[in-house]
Amino acid sequence: MPTRILPAVGDADAVRSITTLLSQLPDADPVAPVVDSTQLIDTLARLAAESVDELPEVVVVHERIGPVPALELIREVALRFPAVGVILVTSDASPGLFQAAMDYGARGLVALPLSYEELASRVQAVAQWSVGVRRHLGSGGDVFTGVGGTVVTVSGAKGGVGATLMSIQLALAAQASGRSTALVDMDLQTGDVASYLDVQFRRSVVDLAAITDISPRVLADAVFRHDTGVALLLAPGDGERGEEVTDRAARQIVSALRSRYEVVVIDCGAQMGGAAAAAVEMADTALLVTTPDVVAVRGAKRTVRMWDRLQIRKAEETTVVVNRHTRGTEIQPPLIQKITGTAVAGTAIPANFKELQGAVDAGRIHELDSKSVVKQALWALAGELGLVKAVEGAQRGGGRLRGDRGSVSFRRRKE
């Protein structure tokens, strides 16, 4: 059986040399190369969604791949697609880098300039390992097969536009529909998720920042299991400690969460530090919350442009959500879409703070009345984003989500 090999190489000269050698290997079936980390993950996710057998046995990652650094990319592939063997191609073949590559999940390392014999030997060994893993996956064990959970980031165009409330309600809706859900407070200096949910906690996202191998047990020790079932990974109580969470640490944390939960909602706040930027870059869906006023919309436009300049997120890959929407305001969603150049969510969140105030002040936002039009809109937004799981036999427009009393839902009512 031919060995499918997917090269991930950003450099044009390196692409030619690597693909030429790969095509000469016995029983090799090189596929079209991908040019950056985003394309690699998207390609593997698409193939894994069909079947683990559709994945290539070997992925060859060049050291100058970007925008995600090669070692970080290897870690994400190893976590999300454990049946794929990764080989790192690098000009640094030192024992230190070799050990680091193995720690990050690589199955082999090949030094530049490439040698046919060395490349053939590594590809053969890694392909055999991959076939063995797939054989194990096919035996019916409860083994994670790779696609990973959905990551949604929620960022504010400016402070006070409602990003935290939206993050919490999206996570609650996903959990209530039967999906295992994690809510992360990545607003590291001023995060308020704990206050909204009235929880006392000892551990925070900072406790994972210095750990290079975040195992399921380590992750379980760091999260706080809320009464609703949502797993909370909270911002530190001492805001200055937020600086300990680097963009590299954030990538590791998001990858670890993605491998353990079906839905990961990340509150990034309105301050775009390195950790929040890394989360937005890795997200399947990046939401940007604005209110329909000039200052907030200008802030949204400024944020979209900054993300594009820093190659964090393209405007067309960002979804703006309009909060505190009223029909009478001059600034309506179509105008915001035109100004920002982004997509705009079909669900706008109505302005009605009076129905929120009691739950917010009590720190019991998870007990918000299901008759609340704000909550109904937020849970409808969760449905629009595909975060909720429809119950078998559901019908459009009625029913309840598990654990909720009368909010947006998919369960058929009993006659």
Short mmCIF file of C-alpha atoms in Angstrom, two decimals:
data_model
loop_
_atom_site.label_atom_id
_atom_site.label_comp_id
_atom_site.label_asym_id
_atom_site.label_seq_id
_atom_site.Cartn_x
_atom_site.Cartn_y
_atom_site.Cartn_z
CA MET A 1 0.00 0.00 0.00
CA PRO A 2 1.47 3.42 -0.97
CA THR A 3 2.52 5.76 1.84
CA ARG A 4 0.70 9.08 1.60
CA ILE A 5 3.05 11.94 2.46
CA LEU A 6 1.90 15.54 2.94
CA PRO A 7 4.69 18.17 2.78
CA ALA A 8 4.15 21.39 4.74
CA VAL A 9 6.72 23.76 3.29
CA GLY A 10 6.49 27.54 2.91
CA ASP A 11 9.74 28.12 1.03
CA ALA A 12 9.43 27.68 -2.77
CA ASP A 13 12.95 26.28 -3.24
CA ALA A 14 12.50 23.86 -0.36
CA VAL A 15 9.15 22.71 -1.81
CA ARG A 16 10.82 21.67 -5.05
CA SER A 17 13.69 19.80 -3.41
CA ILE A 18 11.50 18.00 -0.86
CA THR A 19 8.76 16.99 -3.29
CA THR A 20 11.33 15.78 -5.82
CA LEU A 21 12.98 13.51 -3.25
CA LEU A 22 9.66 12.30 -1.85
CA SER A 23 8.45 11.30 -5.31
CA GLN A 24 11.54 9.09 -5.68
CA LEU A 25 10.90 7.10 -2.51
CA PRO A 26 9.64 3.53 -2.97
CA ASP A 27 5.87 3.12 -2.44
CA ALA A 28 5.55 6.85 -1.76
CA ASP A 29 2.45 8.82 -2.75
CA PRO A 30 3.24 12.51 -2.12
CA VAL A 31 0.19 14.76 -2.14
CA ALA A 32 0.07 18.43 -3.08
CA PRO A 33 2.11 20.44 -0.55
CA VAL A 34 0.55 22.99 1.79
CA VAL A 35 2.29 26.31 2.25
CA ASP A 36 1.45 27.37 5.80
CA SER A 37 0.30 26.06 9.17
CA THR A 38 -3.33 27.13 8.70
CA GLN A 39 -3.64 25.25 5.42
CA LEU A 40 -2.08 22.15 6.98
CA ILE A 41 -4.50 22.03 9.92
CA ASP A 42 -7.49 22.78 7.69
CA THR A 43 -6.48 20.02 5.26
CA LEU A 44 -6.01 17.44 8.00
CA ALA A 45 -9.28 18.43 9.70
CA ARG A 46 -11.19 18.05 6.44
CA LEU A 47 -9.72 14.61 5.80
CA ALA A 48 -10.23 13.47 9.40
CA ALA A 49 -13.89 14.52 9.23
CA GLU A 50 -14.37 11.89 6.51
CA SER A 51 -12.38 9.10 8.18
CA VAL A 52 -9.10 8.58 10.01
CA ASP A 53 -8.13 6.36 7.08
CA GLU A 54 -8.23 9.39 4.77
CA LEU A 55 -5.38 11.08 6.64
CA PRO A 56 -1.85 10.87 5.23
CA GLU A 57 0.44 8.52 7.12
CA VAL A 58 3.28 11.05 7.16
CA VAL A 59 3.45 14.84 7.34
CA VAL A 60 6.80 16.49 6.58
CA VAL A 61 7.10 19.90 8.29
CA HIS A 62 9.83 22.30 7.15
CA GLU A 63 11.50 24.39 9.86
CA ARG A 64 10.49 27.69 8.20
CA ILE A 65 6.79 26.95 8.01
CA GLY A 66 4.59 29.74 9.35
CA PRO A 67 2.83 31.63 10.75
CA VAL A 68 2.73 29.09 13.61
CA PRO A 69 6.32 28.01 14.47
CA ALA A 70 7.28 24.51 13.38
CA LEU A 71 7.48 22.96 16.85
CA GLU A 72 4.15 24.48 17.91
CA LEU A 73 2.59 23.20 14.70
CA ILE A 74 3.95 19.71 15.36
CA ARG A 75 2.41 19.76 18.82
CA GLU A 76 -1.01 20.73 17.44
CA VAL A 77 -0.89 18.01 14.77
CA ALA A 78 0.17 15.42 17.35
CA LEU A 79 -2.69 16.41 19.68
CA ARG A 80 -5.43 16.68 17.08
CA PHE A 81 -4.38 13.94 14.66
CA PRO A 82 -2.56 11.27 16.67
CA ALA A 83 -2.68 8.77 13.80
CA VAL A 84 -0.41 11.01 11.69
CA GLY A 85 3.37 10.76 12.02
CA VAL A 86 5.28 14.04 11.72
CA ILE A 87 8.84 14.46 10.46
CA LEU A 88 10.67 17.76 11.04
CA VAL A 89 13.07 18.92 8.33
CA THR A 90 15.64 21.29 9.79
CA SER A 91 19.14 22.66 9.34
CA ASP A 92 19.76 22.27 13.08
CA ALA A 93 20.31 18.60 13.84
CA SER A 94 21.65 19.19 17.35
CA PRO A 95 20.70 16.82 20.19
CA GLY A 96 18.84 19.68 21.87
CA LEU A 97 16.52 20.29 18.93
CA PHE A 98 16.08 16.57 18.38
CA GLN A 99 14.92 16.17 21.99
CA ALA A 100 12.64 19.21 21.70
CA ALA A 101 11.08 17.86 18.50
CA MET A 102 10.38 14.52 20.18
CA ASP A 103 8.89 16.29 23.21
CA TYR A 104 6.55 18.23 20.92
CA GLY A 105 5.33 15.05 19.24
CA ALA A 106 7.51 14.57 16.15
CA ARG A 107 8.24 10.99 15.14
CA GLY A 108 11.47 11.80 13.34
CA LEU A 109 13.94 14.51 12.30
CA VAL A 110 15.79 14.86 9.00
CA ALA A 111 18.70 17.27 8.60
CA LEU A 112 19.23 19.71 5.75
CA PRO A 113 20.61 19.39 3.13
CA LEU A 114 18.38 16.40 2.49
CA SER A 115 19.83 12.96 2.03
CA TYR A 116 17.79 10.40 0.07
CA GLU A 117 18.85 7.54 2.36
CA GLU A 118 18.05 9.41 5.57
CA LEU A 119 14.70 10.68 4.28
CA ALA A 120 13.70 7.22 3.00
CA SER A 121 14.64 5.60 6.31
CA ARG A 122 12.67 8.13 8.39
CA VAL A 123 9.59 8.05 6.16
CA GLN A 124 9.49 4.25 6.22
CA ALA A 125 9.80 4.09 10.01
CA VAL A 126 7.19 6.78 10.62
CA ALA A 127 4.78 5.23 8.11
CA GLN A 128 5.03 1.86 9.87
CA TRP A 129 4.33 3.57 13.20
CA SER A 130 1.28 5.35 11.72
CA VAL A 131 -0.12 2.11 10.28
CA GLY A 132 0.24 0.47 13.70
CA VAL A 133 -1.61 3.32 15.41
CA ARG A 134 -4.46 3.10 12.89
CA ARG A 135 -4.72 -0.60 13.42
CA HIS A 136 -5.14 0.11 17.14
CA LEU A 137 -7.74 2.80 16.45
CA GLY A 138 -9.65 0.33 14.31
CA SER A 139 -9.85 -2.18 17.18
CA GLY A 140 -12.71 -0.24 18.73
CA GLY A 141 -11.07 1.29 21.77
CA ASP A 142 -12.18 4.64 23.11
CA VAL A 143 -9.36 6.54 21.47
CA PHE A 144 -9.54 10.17 20.37
CA THR A 145 -9.30 10.07 16.58
CA GLY A 146 -8.26 13.54 15.76
CA VAL A 147 -10.60 16.22 14.47
CA GLY A 148 -10.65 18.03 17.80
CA GLY A 149 -13.18 20.37 19.31
CA THR A 150 -14.50 23.65 17.95
CA VAL A 151 -12.71 26.75 19.26
CA VAL A 152 -14.61 30.05 19.35
CA THR A 153 -13.00 33.28 20.52
CA VAL A 154 -15.05 36.27 21.66
CA SER A 155 -13.30 39.66 21.58
CA GLY A 156 -14.64 43.12 22.34
CA ALA A 157 -14.32 46.06 19.96
CA LYS A 158 -13.78 48.06 23.15
CA GLY A 159 -14.35 47.51 26.84
CA GLY A 160 -17.91 47.10 28.07
CA VAL A 161 -19.56 45.85 24.87
CA GLY A 162 -20.60 42.51 26.43
CA ALA A 163 -17.96 40.02 25.31
CA THR A 164 -17.81 38.21 28.66
CA LEU A 165 -21.56 37.80 29.00
CA MET A 166 -21.71 36.51 25.43
CA SER A 167 -18.86 34.04 26.06
CA ILE A 168 -20.59 32.63 29.13
CA GLN A 169 -23.96 32.21 27.46
CA LEU A 170 -22.47 30.57 24.37
CA ALA A 171 -20.67 28.07 26.61
CA LEU A 172 -23.82 27.41 28.64
CA ALA A 173 -25.85 26.80 25.49
CA ALA A 174 -23.28 24.34 24.13
CA GLN A 175 -23.09 22.46 27.43
CA ALA A 176 -26.87 22.35 27.81
CA SER A 177 -27.20 20.76 24.38
CA GLY A 178 -25.01 17.85 25.45
CA ARG A 179 -21.58 18.96 24.22
CA SER A 180 -18.62 18.85 26.61
CA THR A 181 -17.63 22.51 26.89
CA ALA A 182 -14.74 24.54 28.29
CA LEU A 183 -14.87 28.29 28.92
CA VAL A 184 -11.51 30.07 29.07
CA ASP A 185 -10.96 33.57 30.45
CA MET A 186 -8.08 34.86 28.32
CA ASP A 187 -8.69 38.47 29.42
CA LEU A 188 -5.65 37.99 31.61
CA GLN A 189 -5.48 41.32 33.43
CA THR A 190 -9.16 42.15 33.91
CA GLY A 191 -11.07 38.91 33.34
CA ASP A 192 -14.48 38.75 35.04
CA VAL A 193 -15.82 35.28 34.21
CA ALA A 194 -15.37 34.17 37.84
CA SER A 195 -17.33 37.19 39.07
CA TYR A 196 -20.20 36.62 36.65
CA LEU A 197 -20.48 33.01 37.85
CA ASP A 198 -19.70 33.72 41.54
CA VAL A 199 -16.96 31.08 41.84
CA GLN A 200 -13.97 30.90 44.13
CA PHE A 201 -10.93 29.27 42.57
CA ARG A 202 -7.33 28.38 43.37
CA ARG A 203 -5.91 27.53 39.97
CA SER A 204 -5.95 29.59 36.80
CA VAL A 205 -4.65 29.63 33.25
CA VAL A 206 -1.30 30.81 34.63
CA ASP A 207 -0.75 27.41 36.26
CA LEU A 208 -0.53 25.86 32.80
CA ALA A 209 1.75 28.50 31.30
CA ALA A 210 5.06 26.91 32.31
CA ILE A 211 4.07 23.30 31.56
CA THR A 212 5.45 21.97 28.29
CA ASP A 213 3.39 18.78 28.22
CA ILE A 214 -0.20 19.43 29.29
CA SER A 215 -1.55 15.96 29.96
CA PRO A 216 -5.28 15.30 30.50
CA ARG A 217 -4.64 14.94 34.23
CA VAL A 218 -2.74 18.24 34.44
CA LEU A 219 -5.52 19.96 32.51
CA ALA A 220 -8.20 18.45 34.76
CA ASP A 221 -6.37 19.77 37.83
CA ALA A 222 -6.34 23.31 36.41
CA VAL A 223 -9.99 23.63 35.38
CA PHE A 224 -12.88 24.41 37.70
CA ARG A 225 -15.99 22.32 37.12
CA HIS A 226 -19.00 24.61 37.39
CA ASP A 227 -22.40 23.42 38.59
CA THR A 228 -23.69 23.74 35.03
CA GLY A 229 -21.08 21.24 33.84
CA VAL A 230 -18.97 23.80 32.00
CA ALA A 231 -15.22 23.44 32.65
CA LEU A 232 -13.78 26.84 33.58
CA LEU A 233 -10.17 27.87 33.03
CA LEU A 234 -10.06 31.27 34.68
CA ALA A 235 -7.89 34.36 34.52
CA PRO A 236 -5.47 34.85 37.42
CA GLY A 237 -6.70 36.69 40.50
CA ASP A 238 -3.55 38.84 40.35
CA GLY A 239 -3.71 40.55 36.99
CA GLU A 240 0.02 41.16 36.73
CA ARG A 241 0.57 37.39 36.51
CA GLY A 242 -1.18 37.41 33.17
CA GLU A 243 2.16 38.30 31.57
CA GLU A 244 3.31 34.76 32.33
CA VAL A 245 0.93 33.43 29.68
CA THR A 246 2.92 33.89 26.48
CA ASP A 247 1.61 33.32 22.98
CA ARG A 248 3.46 30.00 22.96
CA ALA A 249 1.82 28.95 26.23
CA ALA A 250 -1.58 30.02 24.88
CA ARG A 251 -1.14 27.81 21.81
CA GLN A 252 -0.33 24.82 24.00
CA ILE A 253 -3.29 25.48 26.27
CA VAL A 254 -5.77 25.92 23.40
CA SER A 255 -4.48 22.77 21.68
CA ALA A 256 -4.81 20.77 24.91
CA LEU A 257 -8.37 22.03 25.48
CA ARG A 258 -9.35 21.36 21.88
CA SER A 259 -8.24 17.74 22.26
CA ARG A 260 -10.40 17.21 25.37
CA TYR A 261 -13.61 19.20 24.78
CA GLU A 262 -16.12 19.36 21.94
CA VAL A 263 -16.52 23.13 22.32
CA VAL A 264 -13.98 25.63 23.66
CA VAL A 265 -15.18 29.21 24.14
CA ILE A 266 -12.46 31.79 24.87
CA ASP A 267 -13.20 35.25 26.25
CA CYS A 268 -10.35 37.41 24.90
CA GLY A 269 -11.60 40.73 26.25
CA ALA A 270 -10.79 43.99 24.47
CA GLN A 271 -7.01 44.02 25.11
CA MET A 272 -5.18 42.08 22.40
CA GLY A 273 -2.03 40.71 24.03
CA GLY A 274 0.10 37.89 22.66
CA ALA A 275 -1.93 35.13 24.32
CA ALA A 276 -5.28 36.43 23.07
CA ALA A 277 -3.84 36.98 19.59
CA ALA A 278 -2.63 33.37 19.48
CA ALA A 279 -6.10 32.16 20.52
CA VAL A 280 -7.82 34.24 17.81
CA GLU A 281 -5.38 32.91 15.21
CA MET A 282 -6.09 29.30 16.20
CA ALA A 283 -9.87 29.70 16.47
CA ASP A 284 -12.33 28.03 14.13
CA THR A 285 -14.62 31.03 14.63
CA ALA A 286 -13.49 34.48 15.79
CA LEU A 287 -16.29 36.73 17.04
CA LEU A 288 -15.84 40.47 17.46
CA VAL A 289 -18.53 42.08 19.61
CA THR A 290 -19.61 45.66 19.02
CA THR A 291 -22.50 47.87 20.00
CA PRO A 292 -24.28 50.00 17.37
CA ASP A 293 -22.56 53.28 18.21
CA VAL A 294 -19.82 55.25 16.47
CA VAL A 295 -17.10 54.69 19.07
CA ALA A 296 -17.57 50.91 19.25
CA VAL A 297 -17.85 50.47 15.48
CA ARG A 298 -14.66 52.48 15.01
CA GLY A 299 -13.04 50.19 17.57
CA ALA A 300 -14.23 47.15 15.64
CA LYS A 301 -12.80 48.51 12.40
CA ARG A 302 -9.51 49.29 14.14
CA THR A 303 -9.31 45.78 15.59
CA VAL A 304 -10.07 44.13 12.23
CA ARG A 305 -7.35 46.16 10.54
CA MET A 306 -4.85 45.33 13.29
CA TRP A 307 -5.58 41.60 13.04
CA ASP A 308 -5.04 41.80 9.29
CA ARG A 309 -1.75 43.73 9.58
CA LEU A 310 -0.40 41.29 12.15
CA GLN A 311 -1.63 38.32 10.07
CA ILE A 312 -3.75 37.11 12.97
CA ARG A 313 -7.05 37.01 11.10
CA LYS A 314 -8.37 38.26 7.79
CA ALA A 315 -11.43 40.51 7.83
CA GLU A 316 -13.51 38.01 5.87
CA GLU A 317 -12.64 35.32 8.44
CA THR A 318 -14.00 37.42 11.31
CA THR A 319 -17.65 37.55 12.40
CA VAL A 320 -18.99 40.70 14.04
CA VAL A 321 -21.86 40.31 16.52
CA VAL A 322 -23.99 43.37 17.21
CA ASN A 323 -24.95 43.66 20.88
CA ARG A 324 -27.59 45.98 22.39
CA HIS A 325 -29.28 46.28 19.04
CA THR A 326 -32.44 48.33 18.59
CA ARG A 327 -34.42 48.94 15.44
CA GLY A 328 -34.37 52.69 16.01
CA THR A 329 -30.62 53.20 15.93
CA GLU A 330 -29.05 54.74 12.85
CA ILE A 331 -26.21 52.19 12.80
CA GLN A 332 -27.66 48.86 11.67
CA PRO A 333 -25.81 45.54 11.03
CA PRO A 334 -25.55 45.97 7.22
CA LEU A 335 -23.75 49.29 7.73
CA ILE A 336 -21.39 47.72 10.28
CA GLN A 337 -20.64 44.93 7.81
CA LYS A 338 -19.79 47.50 5.13
CA ILE A 339 -17.57 49.53 7.46
CA THR A 340 -15.60 46.60 8.89
CA GLY A 341 -15.47 44.37 5.81
CA THR A 342 -16.37 41.36 7.96
CA ALA A 343 -19.25 38.95 8.09
CA VAL A 344 -21.99 39.96 10.53
CA ALA A 345 -23.88 37.35 12.54
CA GLY A 346 -27.49 36.93 11.50
CA THR A 347 -28.51 37.06 15.18
CA ALA A 348 -28.33 40.52 16.75
CA ILE A 349 -28.54 40.72 20.55
CA PRO A 350 -31.28 43.10 21.71
CA ALA A 351 -30.72 45.88 24.24
CA ASN A 352 -32.40 45.05 27.54
CA PHE A 353 -30.04 45.45 30.48
CA LYS A 354 -32.86 45.59 33.04
CA GLU A 355 -33.53 41.88 32.68
CA LEU A 356 -29.81 41.17 33.14
CA GLN A 357 -29.01 43.45 36.06
CA GLY A 358 -30.21 41.22 38.90
CA ALA A 359 -28.35 38.14 37.66
CA VAL A 360 -25.19 40.15 36.92
CA ASP A 361 -25.14 41.85 40.33
CA ALA A 362 -25.68 38.51 42.09
CA GLY A 363 -22.96 36.81 40.08
CA ARG A 364 -25.53 34.24 38.92
CA ILE A 365 -25.64 34.93 35.20
CA HIS A 366 -26.07 31.19 34.60
CA GLU A 367 -29.47 31.47 36.33
CA LEU A 368 -30.71 34.14 33.94
CA ASP A 369 -34.44 33.68 33.29
CA SER A 370 -35.00 31.71 30.12
CA LYS A 371 -37.76 34.14 29.17
CA SER A 372 -35.07 36.79 28.82
CA VAL A 373 -34.96 38.01 25.22
CA VAL A 374 -31.21 38.60 25.60
CA LYS A 375 -30.59 35.01 26.67
CA GLN A 376 -32.82 33.68 23.91
CA ALA A 377 -30.87 35.68 21.33
CA LEU A 378 -27.51 34.54 22.69
CA TRP A 379 -28.56 30.90 22.64
CA ALA A 380 -29.91 31.39 19.12
CA LEU A 381 -26.47 32.75 18.22
CA ALA A 382 -24.94 29.56 19.62
CA GLY A 383 -27.21 27.61 17.28
CA GLU A 384 -26.23 29.80 14.34
CA LEU A 385 -22.55 29.11 15.06
CA GLY A 386 -23.14 25.35 15.26
CA LEU A 387 -22.16 25.10 18.93
CA VAL A 388 -25.28 23.26 20.05
CA LYS A 389 -26.10 19.65 19.31
CA ALA A 390 -29.58 18.89 18.08
CA VAL A 391 -31.38 16.15 20.00
CA GLU A 392 -32.45 13.16 17.91
CA GLY A 393 -35.98 13.64 16.67
CA ALA A 394 -35.78 17.39 17.07
CA GLN A 395 -37.89 19.71 15.00
CA ARG A 396 -37.27 23.27 14.05
CA GLY A 397 -38.42 26.01 16.37
CA GLY A 398 -39.43 24.34 19.64
CA GLY A 399 -38.37 22.35 22.66
CA ARG A 400 -35.68 22.75 25.24
CA LEU A 401 -31.99 22.26 25.71
CA ARG A 402 -31.05 19.81 28.42
CA GLY A 403 -30.73 21.44 31.81
CA ASP A 404 -32.51 24.64 30.78
CA ARG A 405 -36.07 25.71 31.31
CA GLY A 406 -37.61 27.00 28.16
CA SER A 407 -34.79 28.74 26.33
CA VAL A 408 -33.86 28.31 22.67
CA SER A 409 -34.06 24.61 22.07
CA PHE A 410 -34.12 21.60 19.91
CA ARG A 411 -35.91 18.95 21.95
CA ARG A 412 -39.38 18.06 20.76
CA ARG A 413 -42.08 18.82 23.27
CA LYS A 414 -44.18 15.93 24.48
CA GLU A 415 -47.69 16.05 23.16
#
